[in-house]
Amino acid sequence: MKLLEHRAKRLLDSYGVPIPEGYVVKTPEEVRDISYSSVLKAQVPVGGRRKAGGVIFVSTLQEARTAAAEILKLRVSGYSPKEILVERKLDIVREIYLSITIDRSGRIPLLMASSEGGIEIETVPDDKIWKWHIHPFVGVQTYQIREIRSFLRMEDPGGRELSDILKNLWKFFWENDCELAEINPLVLTKDGRLMAGDAKITINDDSLYRHKDLVDLEEELTPLERKAKESGIAFVQLDGNIGVIANGAGLTMATLDNLDLYGGRGGVFLDLGGTDDPKKAERAFELMIEASPKVILLNIFGGMTKCDNVAAGVLAVKEKLGISVPVVARIRGMNEQRGREMLSGAGMIAVKDLDEACRRASEIGGS
Amino acid sequence: MKLLEHRAKRLLDSYGVPIPEGYVVKTPEEVRDISYSSVLKAQVPVGGRRKAGGVIFVSTLQEARTAAAEILKLRVSGYSPKEILVERKLDIVREIYLSITIDRSGRIPLLMASSEGGIEIETVPDDKIWKWHIHPFVGVQTYQIREIRSFLRMEDPGGRELSDILKNLWKFFWENDCELAEINPLVLTKDGRLMAGDAKITINDDSLYRHKDLVDLEEELTPLERKAKESGIAFVQLDGNIGVIANGAGLTMATLDNLDLYGGRGGVFLDLGGTDDPKKAERAFELMIEASPKVILLNIFGGMTKCDNVAAGVLAVKEKLGISVPVVARIRGMNEQRGREMLSGAGMIAVKDLDEACRRASEIGGS
Amino acid sequence: MSAILTKNTKVLVQGITGHQGSFNAGQMMEFGTKVVGGVTPGKSGETVLGLPVFDTMAEAVKITKANTSIVFVPAPFAKDAVLEAVDAGIKTVAVITERIPVRDSIEFIQYAKLRGTRIVGPNCPGLASPGKAKVGIMPNSIFSKGKIGVVSRSGTLTYEIVNALTESGLGQSTVIGIGGDPVIGTSFVDALRLFERDRETESIVLIGEIGGTAEEEAAEFIRKRMSKPVFAYVAGRMAPPGKRMGHAGAIIARGRGTAQSKISSLEAAGVKVASVPAEVPKIVLKGA
Amino acid sequence: MSAILTKNTKVLVQGITGHQGSFNAGQMMEFGTKVVGGVTPGKSGETVLGLPVFDTMAEAVKITKANTSIVFVPAPFAKDAVLEAVDAGIKTVAVITERIPVRDSIEFIQYAKLRGTRIVGPNCPGLASPGKAKVGIMPNSIFSKGKIGVVSRSGTLTYEIVNALTESGLGQSTVIGIGGDPVIGTSFVDALRLFERDRETESIVLIGEIGGTAEEEAAEFIRKRMSKPVFAYVAGRMAPPGKRMGHAGAIIARGRGTAQSKISSLEAAGVKVASVPAEVPKIVLKGA
């Protein structure tokens, strides 16, 4: 779960990472005091807001309110800002990049620092990024902090503050189950202070049950996306016309790959996860009918469930809601033959082979 | 460093381990309110106070003041109590034993629990003591707590409190560099609460530089012991008449063993530690003269220092303070021959062999 | 593969009294696995499929001499279960549970490493060596005994491909589902190293997917260290960039971790890569 | 002993610009050790005895290809120095520093174990293999090359006994001072295991002292696992019970850890035990 900038900053602040003065507004009228040069920033959980016009510098209250109104009308990568962060403009001397993320290969967190702050880190060459693994059993070490300070040529002023920020950022990262905690830029101001100019924080979704206090960000979802999410089904909208239901991310992706072999294009697809629970398959079928694809391709490789039970579930949905589009069903597992017979008996195309199923669905989709 | 009971309890309390109501007095007059049955406990950093009469139960203020006066007159294993803990008497249902210590073989902390609380744990058979290593990288685990509760047949009431106490005791132990944190007994009271009836805490001496707040216990030392301690020299008073100065605990003990071969008995002994610093050797010589043994045995095996420098230091002390007792010096290391010549030139017995030195010193000591 | 599962593999099922635990205990036994008991706190004395249930792993290991465990306990309690297994001296733990917080996985994987325990997973279908043992949830019907080692990040896609191998007469020495989470105990490289050493394995099928750089690292390892032939399939050529495809492992970001990057790396390391699952047995038969 | 020190041992001195660091760097070089540099934060660019000084271990290892380090930095900073060495990929770290908080020792020992680094010490005189290398502070003059492995908890007592061995014509393969602290990286048992495997070692002298149960555990190991003859001396027969004898390792408590308990255990394991240091060479010569 990505946190909006202002929430990320508030959390960092509570861990002793300094942030600029500021407040959040939801309407232009809420913009109050502009006693100093300020910046208004659209609060969206995606990048690219500056390019979209979501960051505006202002000097007067009038300017600020006009800017706020403009920002609230924007759409940034599909998100409409509902909140604006009004912040004191910083007197910038230097901009530093700082982040902690989880390194899959190393299997532990990785700290990155660079003198090239304020720009996208992907554009910074590798030799200008300092990287160090942080082992969670020992945390950020003094020698690492010494190295970072030296690498960033960050002696006082700011050096001691940097040490504290590194320790605090790590503590924050680990205690809050972060996948990413990025401060970019970390600003050194004219008066020698260090402040988080912007912050991107992603909390590991699987940990949210123990961070109830953090879960209040309303995701912008379509009604279908919301229903899928509530059922624990992964939903992805693609641009094709074949509705794919499969169990497991890998199998779902393999199905898309296989459709491509025959010119078929996935449209909506629903991934039940590793399960072959007939109830979940039923629910996915209901959702898929709402999405009205041209053809539905069901691909279930069963482990725990008998295929005739899955088939019975599909037939129940057909009974209840009716299915107006062709269905290609490919079910493997226990009692698979009986399952296929039940489905073909109800007018569906029931096959054994994934490849064949994809060919048949592509033919229908492409026709 | 051992903490007095009342300080140990105050610390445990601050970590969420419940303790009985109570307060500390230094004089009988300071005993105030006795609105309930109370117990007065001598505060000494050693065991055996109950046997010595240092624990007295009282019901009235008069009794309490009389008891306090008696306790302040006691001597418990060489210590005079200067403080008394006045505590509400507990309604005891059960007494449990709980401790965390460092297991040298396992190289990590060890948690011990037993239903046989309230008595010396050494007298409890092994199968009645539950032991589990706590790895500091992961701390006390939920499964361990479950096992302890089950082992102690400690379901509610008290079960949930026990879980908290285990977590808190571990946190306390680790954060405060403990060598031992023992709650014995942990009392289950009639009203279903758990409380630390007594507590023994030893802080690792080498960590005291980072626990300045804990270091205020005045050790009872003789003037000589104090001077030795200030010079970083280990001082031990034995019952013989040979004053031994050596560098390193092992070598010091080997010297005592070797003296025994010839009937010699160590008296005061001073261990300079692993060093052969001539300044420290000089200082030890000064202290040894104050201790006035019958003969002084100096045994230095040098690493970093030249032996003639050590000899020069010894001669400087002789010059300054005079040395009225015979000295047997055994110095090995760089320039050892020159060192021996300097000492024998000043009338000391200077030999090459430890065995010979011990024989000579024993002869003088025993004569 | 003797490096992980052998005829002496003795398995405890952590969370045996749950639906998934008891079902799969039965399936593992049908596969021929020596399942020796299960653990569910508070259920000591019960039996499941005739297997004794214990309160604690320590007790279960003491009595059954188990060396392997499989974890079905719910995500919030999975870390505790794995640490309990490690502390009880278990040598291989297959963690089936999905949606475990990644911090918990990091902790139990590092702790297991410290104590010399192998973790497979989390969020994985487990592992199986036909003729020896299965410690996982993969359907028994897909396997046949043979000389191919299979290692896969995916769950059901593994079933698909192992099934396809079996139907083409290509039996398996060991199949390892390493799991799709960002942080896992046994990586592609770990599994490849085991297969390279394993006398019962002659060639390897690697099943990857988009996201992360595990396939690229595997390619590097194959190029430098593997003498046995490796075949691969990488799912997700047609997956849309930047979208989550069901679990955290499948994110495409910044042009790295794409199917194309993985396929090119593997091909550059001499690996034949199939374009759809059904092609896997074909390239193996051709390559053999 | 090839298991720890070899002719390829390349040593970095952590804290080289201090008095102890620079003195011992020189002594180690005189011994024939390949000392390749030192580390003192903020002193990069300086030289000590012609050796380059680096700011960080990472840089020092990168440039010198060192595989071993010796730590002289003061106790409050020792943990950081050891972790830095471990993270820099050093394989053996001898920690000379005394009075390190035991919690710090526990942490760096466990972390080193996790990362596969051997720790000797803390609070130890280091180790030496005559003719190969010395990574420690033991005086060079006491050593001679030979077939005896020496392992000792004590510092200067080790000098005493190694010197006595040398004077009796009994050379040493490797001498390891494991240190006197309650928690140490390399135990008696670890050292005995190395000696048992080491082809250059024919017999072992173990130097123990009162306190703890390390000698009792060593005796158990000797009884079960050692084929090479072991000789011993245990200091502290005459030490008063319950008194600290200079460091934390030397406490007698509750009748365990006494000299008598240790000597009996060792003798029961077939170990000849000397009653004073000078007797050690005699029993070795007799036993050989």
PDB file of C-alpha atoms in Angstrom, chain B residues 1 102-109 121-122 135-137 173-180 182 202 204-207 209-211 225 234-238 247-261 264-265 269 271 273-275 280 299 301-305 330 332-334 352-355, chain D residues 19-20 23-24 27 75-77 98-104 106-111 114 137 139 141-142 153-157 159-161 163 167 180-187 190 209-213 217 233-240 243-251 254 275-278 282:
ATOM      1  CA  MET B   1      27.412  -5.174  39.223  1.00  0.00           C
ATOM      2  CA  ILE B 102      23.821 -15.924  29.696  1.00  0.00           C
ATOM      3  CA  ASP B 103      24.668 -19.489  28.752  1.00  0.00           C
ATOM      4  CA  ARG B 104      28.373 -19.616  28.051  1.00  0.00           C
ATOM      5  CA  SER B 105      28.200 -22.897  26.153  1.00  0.00           C
ATOM      6  CA  GLY B 106      25.249 -21.806  24.056  1.00  0.00           C
ATOM      7  CA  ARG B 107      26.764 -18.314  23.746  1.00  0.00           C
ATOM      8  CA  ILE B 108      23.302 -16.764  23.976  1.00  0.00           C
ATOM      9  CA  PRO B 109      20.854 -16.042  26.798  1.00  0.00           C
ATOM     10  CA  ILE B 121      17.110 -22.875  42.308  1.00  0.00           C
ATOM     11  CA  GLU B 122      20.253 -24.996  42.830  1.00  0.00           C
ATOM     12  CA  HIS B 135      18.267 -15.936  20.542  1.00  0.00           C
ATOM     13  CA  PRO B 136      18.747 -12.174  20.763  1.00  0.00           C
ATOM     14  CA  PHE B 137      18.083 -11.773  17.048  1.00  0.00           C
ATOM     15  CA  PHE B 173      17.502  -8.175  30.333  1.00  0.00           C
ATOM     16  CA  TRP B 174      18.756  -7.360  26.872  1.00  0.00           C
ATOM     17  CA  GLU B 175      18.414  -3.590  26.911  1.00  0.00           C
ATOM     18  CA  ASN B 176      20.213  -3.300  30.219  1.00  0.00           C
ATOM     19  CA  ASP B 177      23.154  -5.612  29.494  1.00  0.00           C
ATOM     20  CA  CYS B 178      22.183  -8.021  32.248  1.00  0.00           C
ATOM     21  CA  GLU B 179      24.195 -11.087  33.137  1.00  0.00           C
ATOM     22  CA  LEU B 180      21.379 -12.261  35.366  1.00  0.00           C
ATOM     23  CA  GLU B 182      16.111 -13.482  38.293  1.00  0.00           C
ATOM     24  CA  THR B 202      23.494  -8.398  37.764  1.00  0.00           C
ATOM     25  CA  ASN B 204      27.610  -6.808  33.031  1.00  0.00           C
ATOM     26  CA  ASP B 205      30.427  -4.653  34.437  1.00  0.00           C
ATOM     27  CA  ASP B 206      31.954  -4.064  31.025  1.00  0.00           C
ATOM     28  CA  SER B 207      28.740  -2.408  29.879  1.00  0.00           C
ATOM     29  CA  TYR B 209      29.882   2.897  30.668  1.00  0.00           C
ATOM     30  CA  ARG B 210      26.581   2.935  28.804  1.00  0.00           C
ATOM     31  CA  HIS B 211      24.398   2.579  31.879  1.00  0.00           C
ATOM     32  CA  GLU B 225      40.804  -2.424  47.408  1.00  0.00           C
ATOM     33  CA  ALA B 234      42.423  -6.762  40.314  1.00  0.00           C
ATOM     34  CA  PHE B 235      42.907  -7.167  44.037  1.00  0.00           C
ATOM     35  CA  VAL B 236      42.215 -10.326  46.001  1.00  0.00           C
ATOM     36  CA  GLN B 237      42.839 -10.844  49.703  1.00  0.00           C
ATOM     37  CA  LEU B 238      43.903 -14.395  50.504  1.00  0.00           C
ATOM     38  CA  ASN B 247      49.963  -9.993  34.841  1.00  0.00           C
ATOM     39  CA  GLY B 248      46.913 -11.892  33.711  1.00  0.00           C
ATOM     40  CA  ALA B 249      44.372 -13.906  35.703  1.00  0.00           C
ATOM     41  CA  GLY B 250      45.604 -17.241  34.417  1.00  0.00           C
ATOM     42  CA  LEU B 251      49.226 -16.512  35.174  1.00  0.00           C
ATOM     43  CA  THR B 252      48.292 -15.192  38.607  1.00  0.00           C
ATOM     44  CA  MET B 253      46.370 -18.343  39.425  1.00  0.00           C
ATOM     45  CA  ALA B 254      49.181 -20.513  38.041  1.00  0.00           C
ATOM     46  CA  THR B 255      51.564 -18.666  40.353  1.00  0.00           C
ATOM     47  CA  LEU B 256      49.382 -19.500  43.365  1.00  0.00           C
ATOM     48  CA  ASP B 257      49.222 -23.124  42.234  1.00  0.00           C
ATOM     49  CA  ASN B 258      52.976 -23.203  41.852  1.00  0.00           C
ATOM     50  CA  LEU B 259      53.573 -21.650  45.292  1.00  0.00           C
ATOM     51  CA  ASP B 260      51.439 -24.400  46.763  1.00  0.00           C
ATOM     52  CA  LEU B 261      53.879 -26.966  45.344  1.00  0.00           C
ATOM     53  CA  GLY B 264      53.858 -21.228  49.904  1.00  0.00           C
ATOM     54  CA  ARG B 265      50.553 -19.408  50.489  1.00  0.00           C
ATOM     55  CA  PHE B 269      47.502 -10.678  45.197  1.00  0.00           C
ATOM     56  CA  ASP B 271      46.611  -8.925  38.854  1.00  0.00           C
ATOM     57  CA  GLY B 273      45.507  -7.880  33.684  1.00  0.00           C
ATOM     58  CA  GLY B 274      46.949  -8.817  30.332  1.00  0.00           C
ATOM     59  CA  THR B 275      49.264  -5.818  30.338  1.00  0.00           C
ATOM     60  CA  LYS B 280      50.880  -0.292  36.210  1.00  0.00           C
ATOM     61  CA  ASN B 299      55.827 -12.495  38.036  1.00  0.00           C
ATOM     62  CA  PHE B 301      55.561 -12.282  31.347  1.00  0.00           C
ATOM     63  CA  GLY B 302      56.133  -9.396  28.987  1.00  0.00           C
ATOM     64  CA  GLY B 303      54.642  -8.843  25.593  1.00  0.00           C
ATOM     65  CA  MET B 304      54.863  -5.200  24.616  1.00  0.00           C
ATOM     66  CA  THR B 305      57.296  -3.830  27.185  1.00  0.00           C
ATOM     67  CA  ARG B 330      60.651 -13.219  37.808  1.00  0.00           C
ATOM     68  CA  ARG B 332      60.358 -12.723  31.128  1.00  0.00           C
ATOM     69  CA  GLY B 333      60.331 -10.950  27.797  1.00  0.00           C
ATOM     70  CA  MET B 334      62.477  -8.562  25.819  1.00  0.00           C
ATOM     71  CA  LYS B 352      64.290 -16.744  35.121  1.00  0.00           C
ATOM     72  CA  ASP B 353      62.086 -19.648  36.080  1.00  0.00           C
ATOM     73  CA  LEU B 354      58.560 -19.372  37.514  1.00  0.00           C
ATOM     74  CA  ASP B 355      59.028 -22.632  39.369  1.00  0.00           C
TER      75      ASP B 355
ATOM     76  CA  HIS D  19      49.883   2.303  20.255  1.00  0.00           C
ATOM     77  CA  GLN D  20      48.910  -1.369  20.601  1.00  0.00           C
ATOM     78  CA  PHE D  23      53.371  -2.089  17.928  1.00  0.00           C
ATOM     79  CA  ASN D  24      51.716  -5.414  17.211  1.00  0.00           C
ATOM     80  CA  GLN D  27      55.630  -7.690  15.745  1.00  0.00           C
ATOM     81  CA  ALA D  75      35.661  -1.682  23.706  1.00  0.00           C
ATOM     82  CA  PRO D  76      32.830   0.764  22.981  1.00  0.00           C
ATOM     83  CA  PHE D  77      33.621   0.637  19.251  1.00  0.00           C
ATOM     84  CA  GLU D  98      39.150  -6.549  26.397  1.00  0.00           C
ATOM     85  CA  ARG D  99      36.180  -5.384  28.446  1.00  0.00           C
ATOM     86  CA  ILE D 100      33.746  -5.556  25.540  1.00  0.00           C
ATOM     87  CA  PRO D 101      30.150  -5.679  26.861  1.00  0.00           C
ATOM     88  CA  VAL D 102      29.034  -9.288  26.656  1.00  0.00           C
ATOM     89  CA  ARG D 103      25.904  -8.288  24.765  1.00  0.00           C
ATOM     90  CA  ASP D 104      28.097  -6.829  22.016  1.00  0.00           C
ATOM     91  CA  ILE D 106      26.989 -12.137  21.627  1.00  0.00           C
ATOM     92  CA  GLU D 107      25.777  -9.987  18.770  1.00  0.00           C
ATOM     93  CA  PHE D 108      28.931  -9.979  16.709  1.00  0.00           C
ATOM     94  CA  ILE D 109      29.585 -13.675  17.304  1.00  0.00           C
ATOM     95  CA  GLN D 110      26.079 -14.617  16.159  1.00  0.00           C
ATOM     96  CA  TYR D 111      26.253 -12.255  13.213  1.00  0.00           C
ATOM     97  CA  LEU D 114      25.408 -16.172  10.143  1.00  0.00           C
ATOM     98  CA  ILE D 137      49.850 -10.131  20.553  1.00  0.00           C
ATOM     99  CA  PRO D 139      55.491 -12.394  22.084  1.00  0.00           C
ATOM    100  CA  SER D 141      60.161 -15.113  21.133  1.00  0.00           C
ATOM    101  CA  ILE D 142      58.136 -17.869  22.796  1.00  0.00           C
ATOM    102  CA  ARG D 153      41.614 -19.493  27.704  1.00  0.00           C
ATOM    103  CA  SER D 154      44.347 -17.450  29.317  1.00  0.00           C
ATOM    104  CA  GLY D 155      46.667 -14.734  27.990  1.00  0.00           C
ATOM    105  CA  THR D 156      50.029 -14.495  29.686  1.00  0.00           C
ATOM    106  CA  LEU D 157      49.723 -18.026  31.052  1.00  0.00           C
ATOM    107  CA  TYR D 159      53.055 -17.289  26.931  1.00  0.00           C
ATOM    108  CA  GLU D 160      54.399 -19.053  30.004  1.00  0.00           C
ATOM    109  CA  ILE D 161      53.488 -22.517  28.793  1.00  0.00           C
ATOM    110  CA  ASN D 163      57.663 -20.702  26.204  1.00  0.00           C
ATOM    111  CA  GLU D 167      62.517 -24.429  25.853  1.00  0.00           C
ATOM    112  CA  GLY D 180      38.762 -15.460  28.863  1.00  0.00           C
ATOM    113  CA  ASP D 181      35.361 -13.826  28.415  1.00  0.00           C
ATOM    114  CA  PRO D 182      32.114 -15.632  29.233  1.00  0.00           C
ATOM    115  CA  VAL D 183      31.083 -15.610  25.577  1.00  0.00           C
ATOM    116  CA  ILE D 184      33.727 -16.253  22.937  1.00  0.00           C
ATOM    117  CA  GLY D 185      33.697 -16.952  19.207  1.00  0.00           C
ATOM    118  CA  THR D 186      35.954 -20.001  19.142  1.00  0.00           C
ATOM    119  CA  SER D 187      35.571 -22.439  22.044  1.00  0.00           C
ATOM    120  CA  ASP D 190      35.883 -25.637  18.203  1.00  0.00           C
ATOM    121  CA  GLU D 209      41.250 -22.222  34.264  1.00  0.00           C
ATOM    122  CA  ILE D 210      38.551 -22.232  36.895  1.00  0.00           C
ATOM    123  CA  GLY D 211      35.080 -20.880  36.150  1.00  0.00           C
ATOM    124  CA  GLY D 212      32.480 -21.891  33.596  1.00  0.00           C
ATOM    125  CA  THR D 213      32.272 -25.414  32.212  1.00  0.00           C
ATOM    126  CA  GLU D 217      32.733 -29.747  27.725  1.00  0.00           C
ATOM    127  CA  TYR D 233      46.928 -27.622  32.695  1.00  0.00           C
ATOM    128  CA  VAL D 234      44.094 -26.008  34.646  1.00  0.00           C
ATOM    129  CA  ALA D 235      44.960 -22.865  36.610  1.00  0.00           C
ATOM    130  CA  GLY D 236      43.246 -21.993  39.861  1.00  0.00           C
ATOM    131  CA  ARG D 237      43.525 -24.973  42.200  1.00  0.00           C
ATOM    132  CA  MET D 238      44.559 -22.539  44.920  1.00  0.00           C
ATOM    133  CA  ALA D 239      42.183 -19.725  43.992  1.00  0.00           C
ATOM    134  CA  PRO D 240      39.681 -18.813  46.693  1.00  0.00           C
ATOM    135  CA  LYS D 243      36.280 -14.420  44.236  1.00  0.00           C
ATOM    136  CA  ARG D 244      36.834 -12.778  40.928  1.00  0.00           C
ATOM    137  CA  MET D 245      40.369 -13.492  39.822  1.00  0.00           C
ATOM    138  CA  GLY D 246      40.871 -10.659  37.416  1.00  0.00           C
ATOM    139  CA  HIS D 247      38.281 -11.398  34.803  1.00  0.00           C
ATOM    140  CA  ALA D 248      34.802 -12.702  34.439  1.00  0.00           C
ATOM    141  CA  GLY D 249      35.896 -16.142  33.314  1.00  0.00           C
ATOM    142  CA  ALA D 250      37.352 -16.955  36.678  1.00  0.00           C
ATOM    143  CA  ILE D 251      34.483 -17.252  39.111  1.00  0.00           C
ATOM    144  CA  ARG D 254      28.130 -23.544  43.420  1.00  0.00           C
ATOM    145  CA  SER D 275      49.849 -29.525  38.284  1.00  0.00           C
ATOM    146  CA  VAL D 276      52.042 -26.496  37.513  1.00  0.00           C
ATOM    147  CA  PRO D 277      52.996 -24.869  34.212  1.00  0.00           C
ATOM    148  CA  ALA D 278      56.557 -26.209  34.288  1.00  0.00           C
ATOM    149  CA  LYS D 282      57.360 -33.015  31.027  1.00  0.00           C
TER     150      LYS D 282
END
